[in-house]
Coordinates of C-alpha atoms in Angstrom, one line a residue:
Chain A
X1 CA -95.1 -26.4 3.3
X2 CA -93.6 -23.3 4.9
X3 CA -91.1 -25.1 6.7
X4 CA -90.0 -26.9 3.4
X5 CA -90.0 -23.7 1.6
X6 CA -87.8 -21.9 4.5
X7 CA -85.6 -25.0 4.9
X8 CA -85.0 -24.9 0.7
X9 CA -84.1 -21.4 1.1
X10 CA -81.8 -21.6 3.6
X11 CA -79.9 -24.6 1.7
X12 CA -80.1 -22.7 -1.7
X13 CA -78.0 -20.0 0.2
X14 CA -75.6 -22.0 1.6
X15 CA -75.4 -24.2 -1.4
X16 CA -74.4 -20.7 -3.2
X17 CA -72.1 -19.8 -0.5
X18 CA -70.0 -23.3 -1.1
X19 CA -67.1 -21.8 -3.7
X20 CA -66.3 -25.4 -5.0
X21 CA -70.1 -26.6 -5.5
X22 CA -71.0 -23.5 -7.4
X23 CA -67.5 -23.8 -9.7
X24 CA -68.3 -27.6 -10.6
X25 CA -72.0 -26.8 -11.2
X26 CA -72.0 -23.7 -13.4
X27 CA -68.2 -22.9 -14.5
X28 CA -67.1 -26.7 -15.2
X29 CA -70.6 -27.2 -18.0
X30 CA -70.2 -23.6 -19.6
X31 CA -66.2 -24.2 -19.5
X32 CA -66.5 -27.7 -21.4
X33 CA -69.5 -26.3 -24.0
X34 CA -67.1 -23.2 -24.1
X35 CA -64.1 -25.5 -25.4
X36 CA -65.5 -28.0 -27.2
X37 CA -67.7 -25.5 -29.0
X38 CA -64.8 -23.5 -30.2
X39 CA -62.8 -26.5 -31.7
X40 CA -66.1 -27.1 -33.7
X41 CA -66.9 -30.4 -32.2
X42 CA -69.9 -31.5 -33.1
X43 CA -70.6 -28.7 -35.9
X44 CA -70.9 -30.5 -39.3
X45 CA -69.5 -33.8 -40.1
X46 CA -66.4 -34.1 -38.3
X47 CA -63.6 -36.4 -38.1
X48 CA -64.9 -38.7 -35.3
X49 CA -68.3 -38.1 -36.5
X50 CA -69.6 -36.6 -33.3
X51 CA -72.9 -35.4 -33.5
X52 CA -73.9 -32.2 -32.6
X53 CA -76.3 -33.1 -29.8
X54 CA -73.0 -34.4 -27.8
X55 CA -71.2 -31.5 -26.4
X56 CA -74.2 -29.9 -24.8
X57 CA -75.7 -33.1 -23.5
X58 CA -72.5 -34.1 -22.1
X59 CA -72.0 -30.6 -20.5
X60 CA -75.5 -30.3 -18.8
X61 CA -74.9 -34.4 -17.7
X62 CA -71.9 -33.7 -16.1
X63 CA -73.7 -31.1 -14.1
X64 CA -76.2 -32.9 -12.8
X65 CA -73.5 -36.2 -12.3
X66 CA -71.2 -33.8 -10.1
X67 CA -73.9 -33.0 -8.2
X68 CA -76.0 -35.9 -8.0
X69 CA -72.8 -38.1 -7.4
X70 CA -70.2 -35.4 -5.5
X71 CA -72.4 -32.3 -3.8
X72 CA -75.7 -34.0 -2.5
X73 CA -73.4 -37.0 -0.7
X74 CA -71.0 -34.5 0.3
X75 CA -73.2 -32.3 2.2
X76 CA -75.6 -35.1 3.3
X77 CA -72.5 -36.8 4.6
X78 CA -71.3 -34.0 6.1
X79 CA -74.4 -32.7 8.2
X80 CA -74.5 -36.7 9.4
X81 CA -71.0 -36.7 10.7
X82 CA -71.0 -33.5 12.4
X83 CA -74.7 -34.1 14.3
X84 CA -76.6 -31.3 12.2
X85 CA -79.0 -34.2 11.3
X86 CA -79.2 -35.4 14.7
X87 CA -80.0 -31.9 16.2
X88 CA -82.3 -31.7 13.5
X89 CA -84.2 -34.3 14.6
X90 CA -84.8 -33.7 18.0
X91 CA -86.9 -30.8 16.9
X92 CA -90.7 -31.3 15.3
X93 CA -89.4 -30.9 12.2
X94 CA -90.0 -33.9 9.9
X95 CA -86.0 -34.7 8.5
X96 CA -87.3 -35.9 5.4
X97 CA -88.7 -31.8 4.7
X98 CA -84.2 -31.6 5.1
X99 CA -84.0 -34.3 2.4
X100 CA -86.2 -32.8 0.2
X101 CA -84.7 -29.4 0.8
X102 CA -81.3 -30.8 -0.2
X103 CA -82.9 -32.7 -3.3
X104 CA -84.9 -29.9 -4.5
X105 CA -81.4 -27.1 -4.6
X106 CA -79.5 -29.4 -6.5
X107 CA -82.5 -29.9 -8.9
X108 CA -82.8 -26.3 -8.8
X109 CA -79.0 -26.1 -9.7
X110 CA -79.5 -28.7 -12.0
X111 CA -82.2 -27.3 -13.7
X112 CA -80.1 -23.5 -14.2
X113 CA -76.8 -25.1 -15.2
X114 CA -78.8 -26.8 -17.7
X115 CA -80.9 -23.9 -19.1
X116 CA -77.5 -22.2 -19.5
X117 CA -75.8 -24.5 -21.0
X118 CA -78.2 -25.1 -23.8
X119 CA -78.9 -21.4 -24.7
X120 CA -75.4 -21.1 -24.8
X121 CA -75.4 -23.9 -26.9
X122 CA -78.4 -22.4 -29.2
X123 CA -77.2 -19.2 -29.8
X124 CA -73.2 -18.9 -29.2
X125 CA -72.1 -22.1 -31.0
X126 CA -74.7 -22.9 -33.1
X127 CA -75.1 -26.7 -31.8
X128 CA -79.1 -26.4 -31.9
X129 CA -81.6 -27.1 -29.5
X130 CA -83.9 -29.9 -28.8
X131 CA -86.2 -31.0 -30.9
X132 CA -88.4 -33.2 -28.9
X133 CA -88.9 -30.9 -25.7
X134 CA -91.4 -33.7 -24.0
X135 CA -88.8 -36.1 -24.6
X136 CA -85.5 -34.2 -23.5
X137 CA -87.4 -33.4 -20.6
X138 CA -88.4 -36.7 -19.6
X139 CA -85.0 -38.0 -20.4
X140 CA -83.5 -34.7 -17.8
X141 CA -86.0 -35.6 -15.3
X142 CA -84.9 -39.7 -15.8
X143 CA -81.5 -38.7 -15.8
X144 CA -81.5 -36.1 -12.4
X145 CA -83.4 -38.6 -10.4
X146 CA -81.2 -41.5 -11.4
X147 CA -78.0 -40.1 -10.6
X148 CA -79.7 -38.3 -7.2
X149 CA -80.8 -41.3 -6.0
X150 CA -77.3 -42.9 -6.4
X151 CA -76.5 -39.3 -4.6
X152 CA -79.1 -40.8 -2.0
X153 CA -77.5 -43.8 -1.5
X154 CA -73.7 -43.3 -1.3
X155 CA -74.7 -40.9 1.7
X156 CA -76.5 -43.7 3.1
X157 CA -73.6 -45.5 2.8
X158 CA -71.1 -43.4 3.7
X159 CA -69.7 -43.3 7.4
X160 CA -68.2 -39.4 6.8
X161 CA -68.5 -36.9 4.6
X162 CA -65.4 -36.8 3.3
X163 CA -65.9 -40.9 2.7
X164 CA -69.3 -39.8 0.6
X165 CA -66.9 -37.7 -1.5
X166 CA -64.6 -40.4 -2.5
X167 CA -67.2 -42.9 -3.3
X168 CA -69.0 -40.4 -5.0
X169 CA -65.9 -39.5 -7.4
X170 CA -64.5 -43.8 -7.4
X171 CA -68.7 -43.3 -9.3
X172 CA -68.0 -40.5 -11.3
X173 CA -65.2 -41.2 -13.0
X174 CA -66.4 -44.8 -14.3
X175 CA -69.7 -43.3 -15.2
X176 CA -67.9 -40.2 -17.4
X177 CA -66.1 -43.2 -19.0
X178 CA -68.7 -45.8 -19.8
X179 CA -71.2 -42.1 -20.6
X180 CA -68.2 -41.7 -23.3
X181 CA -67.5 -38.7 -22.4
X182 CA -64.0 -39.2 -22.8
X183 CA -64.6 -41.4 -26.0
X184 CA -67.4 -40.0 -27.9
X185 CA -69.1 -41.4 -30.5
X186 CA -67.3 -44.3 -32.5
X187 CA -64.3 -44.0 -30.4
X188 CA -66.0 -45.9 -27.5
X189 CA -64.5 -49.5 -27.5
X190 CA -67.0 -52.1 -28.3
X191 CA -67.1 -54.1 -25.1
X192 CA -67.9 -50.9 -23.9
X193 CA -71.0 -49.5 -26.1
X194 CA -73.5 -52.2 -24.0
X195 CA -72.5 -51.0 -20.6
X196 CA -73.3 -47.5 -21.8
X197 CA -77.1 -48.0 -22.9
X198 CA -77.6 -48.9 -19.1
X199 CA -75.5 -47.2 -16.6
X200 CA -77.4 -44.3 -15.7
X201 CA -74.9 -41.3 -16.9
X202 CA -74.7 -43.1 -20.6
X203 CA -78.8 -44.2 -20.6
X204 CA -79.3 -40.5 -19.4
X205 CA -76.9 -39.1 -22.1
X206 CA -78.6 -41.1 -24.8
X207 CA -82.0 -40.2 -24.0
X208 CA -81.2 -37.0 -24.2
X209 CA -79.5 -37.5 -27.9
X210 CA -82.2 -38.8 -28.8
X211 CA -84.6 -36.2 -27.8
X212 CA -82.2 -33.9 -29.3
X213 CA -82.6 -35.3 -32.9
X214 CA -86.2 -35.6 -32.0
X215 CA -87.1 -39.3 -31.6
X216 CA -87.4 -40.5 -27.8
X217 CA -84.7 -42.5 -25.9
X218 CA -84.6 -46.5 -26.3
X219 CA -86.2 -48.6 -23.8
X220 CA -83.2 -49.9 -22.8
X221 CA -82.1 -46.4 -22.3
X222 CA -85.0 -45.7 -20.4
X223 CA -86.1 -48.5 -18.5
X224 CA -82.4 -48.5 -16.8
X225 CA -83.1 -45.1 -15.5
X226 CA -85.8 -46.3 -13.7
X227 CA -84.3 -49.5 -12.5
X228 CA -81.7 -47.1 -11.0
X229 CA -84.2 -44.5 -9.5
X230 CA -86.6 -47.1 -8.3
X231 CA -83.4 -49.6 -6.4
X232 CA -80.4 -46.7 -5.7
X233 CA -83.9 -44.7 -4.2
X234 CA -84.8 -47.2 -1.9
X235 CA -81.8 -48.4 -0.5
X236 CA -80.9 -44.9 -0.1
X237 CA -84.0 -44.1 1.9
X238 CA -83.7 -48.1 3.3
X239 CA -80.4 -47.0 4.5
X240 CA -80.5 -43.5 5.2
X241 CA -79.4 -43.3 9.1
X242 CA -79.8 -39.8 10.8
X243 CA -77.1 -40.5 13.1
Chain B
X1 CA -96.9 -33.1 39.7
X2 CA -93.3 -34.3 38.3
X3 CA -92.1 -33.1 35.0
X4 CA -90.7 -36.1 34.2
X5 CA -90.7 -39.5 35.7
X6 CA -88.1 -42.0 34.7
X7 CA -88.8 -45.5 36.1
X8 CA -86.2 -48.8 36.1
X9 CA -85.1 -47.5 32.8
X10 CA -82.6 -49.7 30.4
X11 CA -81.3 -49.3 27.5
X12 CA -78.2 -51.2 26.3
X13 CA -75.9 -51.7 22.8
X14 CA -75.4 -55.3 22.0
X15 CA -74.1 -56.3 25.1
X16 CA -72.8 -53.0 26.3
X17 CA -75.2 -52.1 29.4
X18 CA -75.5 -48.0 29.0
X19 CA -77.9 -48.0 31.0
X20 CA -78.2 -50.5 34.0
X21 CA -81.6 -49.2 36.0
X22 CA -81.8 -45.5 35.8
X23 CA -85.1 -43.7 38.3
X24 CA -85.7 -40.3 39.3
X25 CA -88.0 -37.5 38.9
X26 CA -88.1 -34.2 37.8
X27 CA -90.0 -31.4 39.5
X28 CA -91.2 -28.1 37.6
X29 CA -88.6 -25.5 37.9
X30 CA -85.8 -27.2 39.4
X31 CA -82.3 -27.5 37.8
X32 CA -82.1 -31.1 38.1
X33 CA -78.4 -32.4 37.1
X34 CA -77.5 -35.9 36.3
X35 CA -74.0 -36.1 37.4
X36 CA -71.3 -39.0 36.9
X37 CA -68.3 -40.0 35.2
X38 CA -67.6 -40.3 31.1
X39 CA -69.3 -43.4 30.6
X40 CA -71.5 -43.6 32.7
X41 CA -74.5 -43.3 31.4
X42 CA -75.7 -39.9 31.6
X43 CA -76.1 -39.2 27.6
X44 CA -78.2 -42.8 27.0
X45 CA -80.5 -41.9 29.5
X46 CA -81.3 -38.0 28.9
X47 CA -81.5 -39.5 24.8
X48 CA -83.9 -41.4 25.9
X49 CA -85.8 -38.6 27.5
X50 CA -85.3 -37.1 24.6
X51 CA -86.9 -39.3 22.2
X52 CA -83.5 -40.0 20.4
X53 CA -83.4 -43.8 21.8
X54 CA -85.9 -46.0 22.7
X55 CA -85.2 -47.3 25.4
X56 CA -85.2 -51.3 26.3
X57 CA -86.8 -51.4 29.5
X58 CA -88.6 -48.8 32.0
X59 CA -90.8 -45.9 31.6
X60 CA -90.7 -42.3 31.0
X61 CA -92.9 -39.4 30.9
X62 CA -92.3 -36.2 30.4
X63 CA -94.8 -33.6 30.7
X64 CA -97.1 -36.8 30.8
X65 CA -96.2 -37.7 27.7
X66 CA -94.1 -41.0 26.2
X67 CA -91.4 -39.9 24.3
X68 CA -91.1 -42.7 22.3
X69 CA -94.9 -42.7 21.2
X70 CA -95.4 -38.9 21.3
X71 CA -92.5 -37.9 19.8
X72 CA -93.9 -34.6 17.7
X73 CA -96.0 -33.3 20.5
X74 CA -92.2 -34.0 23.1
X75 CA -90.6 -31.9 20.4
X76 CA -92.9 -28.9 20.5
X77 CA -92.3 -28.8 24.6
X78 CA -88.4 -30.2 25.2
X79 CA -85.8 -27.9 24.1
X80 CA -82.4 -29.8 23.4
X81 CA -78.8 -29.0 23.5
X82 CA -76.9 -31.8 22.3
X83 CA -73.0 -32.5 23.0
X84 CA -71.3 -32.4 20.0
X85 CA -73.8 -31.3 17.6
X86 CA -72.7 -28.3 14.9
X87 CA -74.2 -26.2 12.1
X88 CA -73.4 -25.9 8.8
X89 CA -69.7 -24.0 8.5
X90 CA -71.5 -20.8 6.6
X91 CA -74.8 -20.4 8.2
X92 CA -75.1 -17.1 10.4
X93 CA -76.2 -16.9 13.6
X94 CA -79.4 -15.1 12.9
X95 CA -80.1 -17.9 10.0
X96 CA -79.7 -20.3 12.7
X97 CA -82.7 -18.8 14.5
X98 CA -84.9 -18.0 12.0
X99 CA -84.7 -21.7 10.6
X100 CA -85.4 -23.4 13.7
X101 CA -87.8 -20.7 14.9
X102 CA -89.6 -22.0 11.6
X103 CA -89.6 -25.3 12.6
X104 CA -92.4 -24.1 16.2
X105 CA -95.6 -23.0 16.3
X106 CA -94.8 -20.6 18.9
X107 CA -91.2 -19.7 18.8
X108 CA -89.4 -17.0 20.8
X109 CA -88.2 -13.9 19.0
X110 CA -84.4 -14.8 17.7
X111 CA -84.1 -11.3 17.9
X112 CA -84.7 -11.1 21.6
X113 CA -82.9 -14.6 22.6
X114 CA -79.9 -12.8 20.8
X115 CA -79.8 -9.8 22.9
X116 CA -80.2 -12.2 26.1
X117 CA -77.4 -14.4 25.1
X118 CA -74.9 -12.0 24.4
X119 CA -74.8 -13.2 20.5
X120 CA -76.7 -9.8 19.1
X121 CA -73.0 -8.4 18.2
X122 CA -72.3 -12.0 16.1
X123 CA -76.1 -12.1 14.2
X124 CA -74.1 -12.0 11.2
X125 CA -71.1 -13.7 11.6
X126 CA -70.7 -17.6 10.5
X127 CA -71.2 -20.7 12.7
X128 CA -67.9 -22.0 11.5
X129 CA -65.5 -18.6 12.5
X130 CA -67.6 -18.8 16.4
X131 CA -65.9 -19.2 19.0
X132 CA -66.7 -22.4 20.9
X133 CA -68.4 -20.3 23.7
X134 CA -70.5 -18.4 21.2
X135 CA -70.9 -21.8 20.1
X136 CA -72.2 -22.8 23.1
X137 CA -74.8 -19.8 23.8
X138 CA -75.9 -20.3 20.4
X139 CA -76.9 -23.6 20.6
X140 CA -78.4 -22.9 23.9
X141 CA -80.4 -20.0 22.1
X142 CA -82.0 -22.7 19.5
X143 CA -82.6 -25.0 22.7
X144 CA -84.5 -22.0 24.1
X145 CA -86.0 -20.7 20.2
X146 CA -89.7 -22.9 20.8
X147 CA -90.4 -21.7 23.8
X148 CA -90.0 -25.2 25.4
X149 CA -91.2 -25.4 29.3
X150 CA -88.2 -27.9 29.6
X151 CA -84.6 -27.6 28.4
X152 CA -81.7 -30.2 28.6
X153 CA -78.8 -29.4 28.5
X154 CA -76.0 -32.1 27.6
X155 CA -72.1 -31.6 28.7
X156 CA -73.0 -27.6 27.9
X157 CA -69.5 -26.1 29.1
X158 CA -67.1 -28.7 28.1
X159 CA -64.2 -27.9 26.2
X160 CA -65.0 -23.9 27.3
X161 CA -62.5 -22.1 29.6
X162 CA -63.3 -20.5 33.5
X163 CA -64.6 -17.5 32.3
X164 CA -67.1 -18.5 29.2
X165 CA -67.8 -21.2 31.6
X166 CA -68.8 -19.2 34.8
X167 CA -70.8 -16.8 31.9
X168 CA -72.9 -19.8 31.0
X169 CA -73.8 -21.0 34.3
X170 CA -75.0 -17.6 34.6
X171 CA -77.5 -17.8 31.7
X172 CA -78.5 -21.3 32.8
X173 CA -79.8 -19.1 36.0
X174 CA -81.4 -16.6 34.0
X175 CA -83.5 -19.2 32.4
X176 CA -84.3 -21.2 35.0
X177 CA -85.7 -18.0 36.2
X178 CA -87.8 -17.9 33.1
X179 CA -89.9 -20.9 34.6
X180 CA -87.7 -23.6 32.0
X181 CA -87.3 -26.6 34.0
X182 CA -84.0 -27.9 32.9
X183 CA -82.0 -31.2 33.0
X184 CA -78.5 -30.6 33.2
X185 CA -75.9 -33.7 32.2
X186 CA -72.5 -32.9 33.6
X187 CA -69.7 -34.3 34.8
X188 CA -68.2 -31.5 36.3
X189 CA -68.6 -31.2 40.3
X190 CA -68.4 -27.5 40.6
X191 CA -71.1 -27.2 38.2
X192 CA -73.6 -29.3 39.7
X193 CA -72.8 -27.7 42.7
X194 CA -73.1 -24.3 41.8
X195 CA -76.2 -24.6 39.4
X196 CA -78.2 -28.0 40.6
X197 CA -81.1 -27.7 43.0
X198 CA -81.1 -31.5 42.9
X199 CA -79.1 -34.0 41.4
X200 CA -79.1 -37.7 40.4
X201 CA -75.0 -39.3 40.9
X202 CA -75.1 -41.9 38.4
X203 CA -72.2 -44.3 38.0
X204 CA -72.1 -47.6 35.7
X205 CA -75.4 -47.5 34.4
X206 CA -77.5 -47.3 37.9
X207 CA -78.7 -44.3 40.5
X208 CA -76.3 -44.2 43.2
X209 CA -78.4 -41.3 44.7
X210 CA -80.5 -38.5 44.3
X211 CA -80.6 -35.6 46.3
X212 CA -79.6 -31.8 46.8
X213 CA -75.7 -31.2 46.6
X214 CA -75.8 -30.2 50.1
X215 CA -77.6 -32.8 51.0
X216 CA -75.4 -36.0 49.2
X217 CA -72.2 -34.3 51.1
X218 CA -73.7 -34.4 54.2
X219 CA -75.2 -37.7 53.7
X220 CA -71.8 -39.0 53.4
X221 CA -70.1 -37.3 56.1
X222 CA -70.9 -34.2 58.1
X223 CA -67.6 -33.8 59.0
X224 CA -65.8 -30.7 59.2
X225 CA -62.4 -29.4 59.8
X226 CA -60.7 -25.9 61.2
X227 CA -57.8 -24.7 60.4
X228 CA -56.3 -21.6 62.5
X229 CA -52.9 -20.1 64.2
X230 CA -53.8 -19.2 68.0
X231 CA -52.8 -15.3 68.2
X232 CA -51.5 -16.2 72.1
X233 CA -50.6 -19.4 73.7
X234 CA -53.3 -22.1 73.8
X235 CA -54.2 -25.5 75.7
X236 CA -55.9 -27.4 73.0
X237 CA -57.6 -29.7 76.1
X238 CA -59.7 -26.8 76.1
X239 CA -61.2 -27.6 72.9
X240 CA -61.0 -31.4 72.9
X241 CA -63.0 -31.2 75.5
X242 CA -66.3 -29.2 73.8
X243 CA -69.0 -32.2 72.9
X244 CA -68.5 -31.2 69.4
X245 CA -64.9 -31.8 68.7
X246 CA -63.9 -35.6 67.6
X247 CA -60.0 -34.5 67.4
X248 CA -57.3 -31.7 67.8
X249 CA -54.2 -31.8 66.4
X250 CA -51.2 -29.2 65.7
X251 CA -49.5 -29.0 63.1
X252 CA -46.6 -26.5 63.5
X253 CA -48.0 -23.1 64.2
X254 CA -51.9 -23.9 63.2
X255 CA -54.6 -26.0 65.5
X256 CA -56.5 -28.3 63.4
X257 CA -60.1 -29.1 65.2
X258 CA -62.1 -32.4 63.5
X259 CA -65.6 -32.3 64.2
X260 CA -69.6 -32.9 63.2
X261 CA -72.1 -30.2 63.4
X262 CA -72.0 -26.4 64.3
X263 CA -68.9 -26.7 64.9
X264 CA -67.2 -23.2 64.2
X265 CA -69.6 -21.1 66.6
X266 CA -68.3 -23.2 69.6
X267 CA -65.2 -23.1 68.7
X268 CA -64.6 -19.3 68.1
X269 CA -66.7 -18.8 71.4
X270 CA -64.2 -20.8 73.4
X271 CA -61.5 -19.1 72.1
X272 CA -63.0 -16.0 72.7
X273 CA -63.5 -16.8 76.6
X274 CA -59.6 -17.8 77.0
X275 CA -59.0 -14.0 75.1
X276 CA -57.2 -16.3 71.9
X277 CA -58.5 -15.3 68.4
X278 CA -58.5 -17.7 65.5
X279 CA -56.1 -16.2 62.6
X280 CA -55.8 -17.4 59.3
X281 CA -58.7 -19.3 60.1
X282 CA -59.6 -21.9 57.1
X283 CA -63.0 -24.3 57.2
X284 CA -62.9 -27.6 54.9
X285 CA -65.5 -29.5 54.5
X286 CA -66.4 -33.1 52.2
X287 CA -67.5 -31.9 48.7
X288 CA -69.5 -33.4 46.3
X289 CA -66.3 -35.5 45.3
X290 CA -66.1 -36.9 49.0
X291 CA -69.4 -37.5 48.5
X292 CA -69.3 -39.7 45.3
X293 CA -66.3 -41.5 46.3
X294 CA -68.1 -42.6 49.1
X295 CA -71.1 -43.1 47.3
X296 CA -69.6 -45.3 44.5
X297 CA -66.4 -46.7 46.3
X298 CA -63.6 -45.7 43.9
X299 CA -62.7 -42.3 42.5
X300 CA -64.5 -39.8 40.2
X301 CA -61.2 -40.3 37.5
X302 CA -61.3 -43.8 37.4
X303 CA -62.6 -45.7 34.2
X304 CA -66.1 -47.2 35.0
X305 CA -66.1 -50.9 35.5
X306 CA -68.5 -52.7 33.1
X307 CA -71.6 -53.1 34.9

């Protein structure tokens, strides 16, 4: 316990101390609610019909994407290639308590980006909040451990650090895509619309809508989240060398 | 009783032999140094020891215990400096300590281990703007930070320059002298022969031989050689003649006297008799390099042949 807790604390400082990390997690959410707020996307019936649950979803998601798909690789990948792991483990410390530290920061940073971005969203630009708490919750939780665990396994995969960031952005990119972030709403082509129930940015984004408007994501929606957890998770840890 | 026992140990990668047949012992106290070139084996075998590999074949103990099947208990009592092993780029130096002091139930004070290693000044600054001796003493610090009764310590002054080097033998002393017993890999001669009490030559995977450095010179030669200029005229028959000598030779001004044993006291005495003193008097004798060229049959430079 205290060596987790000291561990975590030491990584949340770091984490904080990494310029880039802390821009992509907090500045790149609030930027995108911040513009897309003030060009009234989302407010009303618009042209592309984009309801108003989109923009802060797809703020807080990206969040959690850069740093389920770009930090936690990055830095995983990183402390493998330069032997921090290695040292680590030739003392009694149990690596997985490093692991867990690493997971529970960018949860943490997860979890504050997100709280931002939806007061913001609440009170600055009038997009609402989330009517089904239980279920955006669920759907955050879903969403976090999904893309983590895909996190997880790129760094398993991954022979360097730098390596784990390109995968982890040759992942983002698609996922933005099929998540419609760059095509919201009706503007997504059609072949498109089936890949996005189940990849885990889009399933995650969806959830959360649906939350939003205060139903509860589709099981397609939600059983693909947990497809992803349950095989990108093991793999990962199947995978996972120290070395 | 030894520290730790290695026995026939083997450990290869696919069909790359690391390590060929690897035994020695460790006894409580001693700098013990495991000495050979790149290659040869010297890492595979103290990872072992370490708990990092498992090894193929053989048996270790360390402290009585298996490293392989004891591993938590090994890393409460082994403190480990690993060769090429960093920290994050922005953790301090005092961080550094206090998290792996966390990780022991017992740990020394990083405040204290500072002060000794000369890093008090640098508590604050960041492992990535270190230089790569404070690098060094710091990861020497978190091998010390448990409180471990033995230390080892892989490749430790590689890559640093005389002086950081000749600090850090230095602090190897001063914890040896803490009761640490600690295993030293190196493939530098001077080292092991300034720091080792004992040391193990390894070359392709096996033990060539274990012994003091003293001791592996003169097992492969106790041949010595004097250098001096006579200050007057001097009939070398005088000194080819003491039981000692093997040969005398000249070489312009300067005598040069071959022999085996006690040679110098001799010497100077017969000198002494015929009213000659020995000036610019130089003594050579085999070093530790002699000695593993004898020991292994080709030079120390050489690439290792595969085993």
């Amino acid at each position: 316990m205290s060596t987790l807790t000291t561990i975590t604390g030491v990584e949340a400082k770091l984490f904080l101390r990494d310029a880039t990390a802390a821009i992509m997690t907090f500045a790149l959410p609030v930027g995108l609610l911040a513009i897309f707020g003030s060009i009234g996307m989302g407010e009303g019936a618009d042209a592309q019909n984009v309801p108003e649950s989109f923009v802060p979803v797809m703020a807080l998601s990206l969040a959690v994407a850069m740093l389920g798909l770009s930090v936690l690789p990055t830095v995983l990948g990183t402390y493998r290639e330069k032997g921090i792991l290695r040292r680590l483990s030739v003392t009694p410390v149990n690596p997985v308590n490093v692991l867990s530290a690493q997971l529970l920061v960018n949860l943490g940073a997860a979890v504050v980006s997100s709280a931002v971005v939806l007061v913001l969203a609440a009170t600055a630009f009038g997009l609402g909040s989330p009517q089904n708490i239980p279920a955006f919750v669920v759907g955050f939780a879903l969403t976090a451990a999904a893309l983590f665990s895909i996190g997880l396994l790129v760094s398993a995969l991954a022979p360097s650090g730098k390596s784990a960031t390109s995968i982890g952005m040759l992942l983002f990119f698609p996922s933005m895509f099929f998540a419609g972030v760059w095509t919201p709403g009706e503007l997504m082509p059609d072949w498109a619309e089936p890949v996005r129930e189940v990849s885990p940015l889009g399933a995650g984004m969806e959830a959360m809508q649906d939350a939003w408007d205060g139903g509860w994501g589709g099981a397609a929606n939600l059983v693909a989240l947990v497809v992803a957890v349950l095989v990108a998770g093991s793999l990962g840890a199947r995978f996972f060398r120290w070395e | 009783m030894s520290i730790i026992e290695v026995a026939n140990l083997r450990k290869t990668y696919g069909s790359t032999v690391a390590v060929d047949d690897v035994s020695f012992h460790v006894e409580e106290g001693e700098i013990f140094g495991i000495l050979g070139p790149n290659g040869a084996g010297k890492t595979t075998t103290v990872e072992c020891i370490e708990g990092l590999r498992r090894p193929d074949d053989g048996t270790i103990r360390v402290l009585g215990l298996d490293p392989t099947r004891d591993r938590l208990e090994l890393r409460l009592k082994v403190g480990a400096q690993l060769q090429e092993s960093e920290l994050p780029e922005k953790l301090s130096v005092r961080e550094a300590l206090e998290l792996y002091a966390s990780f022991y139930p017992d740990p020394a004070d990083p405040q204290v281990l500072m002060t000794e290693l000369g890093l008090a000044g640098k508590a604050d600054t960041k492992f990535g703007k270190l230089s790569g001796g404070q690098r060094q003493r710091l990861s020497i610090a978190l091998a010390l930070i448990g409180n471990p009764s033995v230390a080892v310590l892989d490749e430790l002054t590689t890559g640093l320059d005389p002086q950081a080097r000749r600090d850090t033998w230095q602090l190897v002393e001063n914890i040896r002298a803490r009761g640490v017993t600690i295993v030293l890999v190196t493939h530098l001669m001077d080292e092991a022969q300034r720091l080792c009490d004992r040391l193990a030559v390894i070359d392709a995977g096996r033990v060539v031989a274990v012994d003091s450095p003293a001791g592996l010179v003169d097992r492969v030669s106790d041949e010595m050689r004097v250098a001096f200029r006579p200050s007057a005229p001097l009939d070398v028959s005088i000194l080819a003649d003491l039981p000692e000598v093997t040969e005398v030779s000249r070489n312009g001004e300067h005598v040069v006297v071959t022999g085996t044993g006690d040679l110098l006291y001799p010497l100077v005495t017969t000198l002494a008799a015929h009213d000659v003193a020995a000036v610019e008097l130089r003594t050579e004798h085999a070093n530790l390099e002699d000695a593993f060229v004898t020991l292994t049959g080709r030079s120390f430079d050489e690439e290792p042949t595969a085993a």
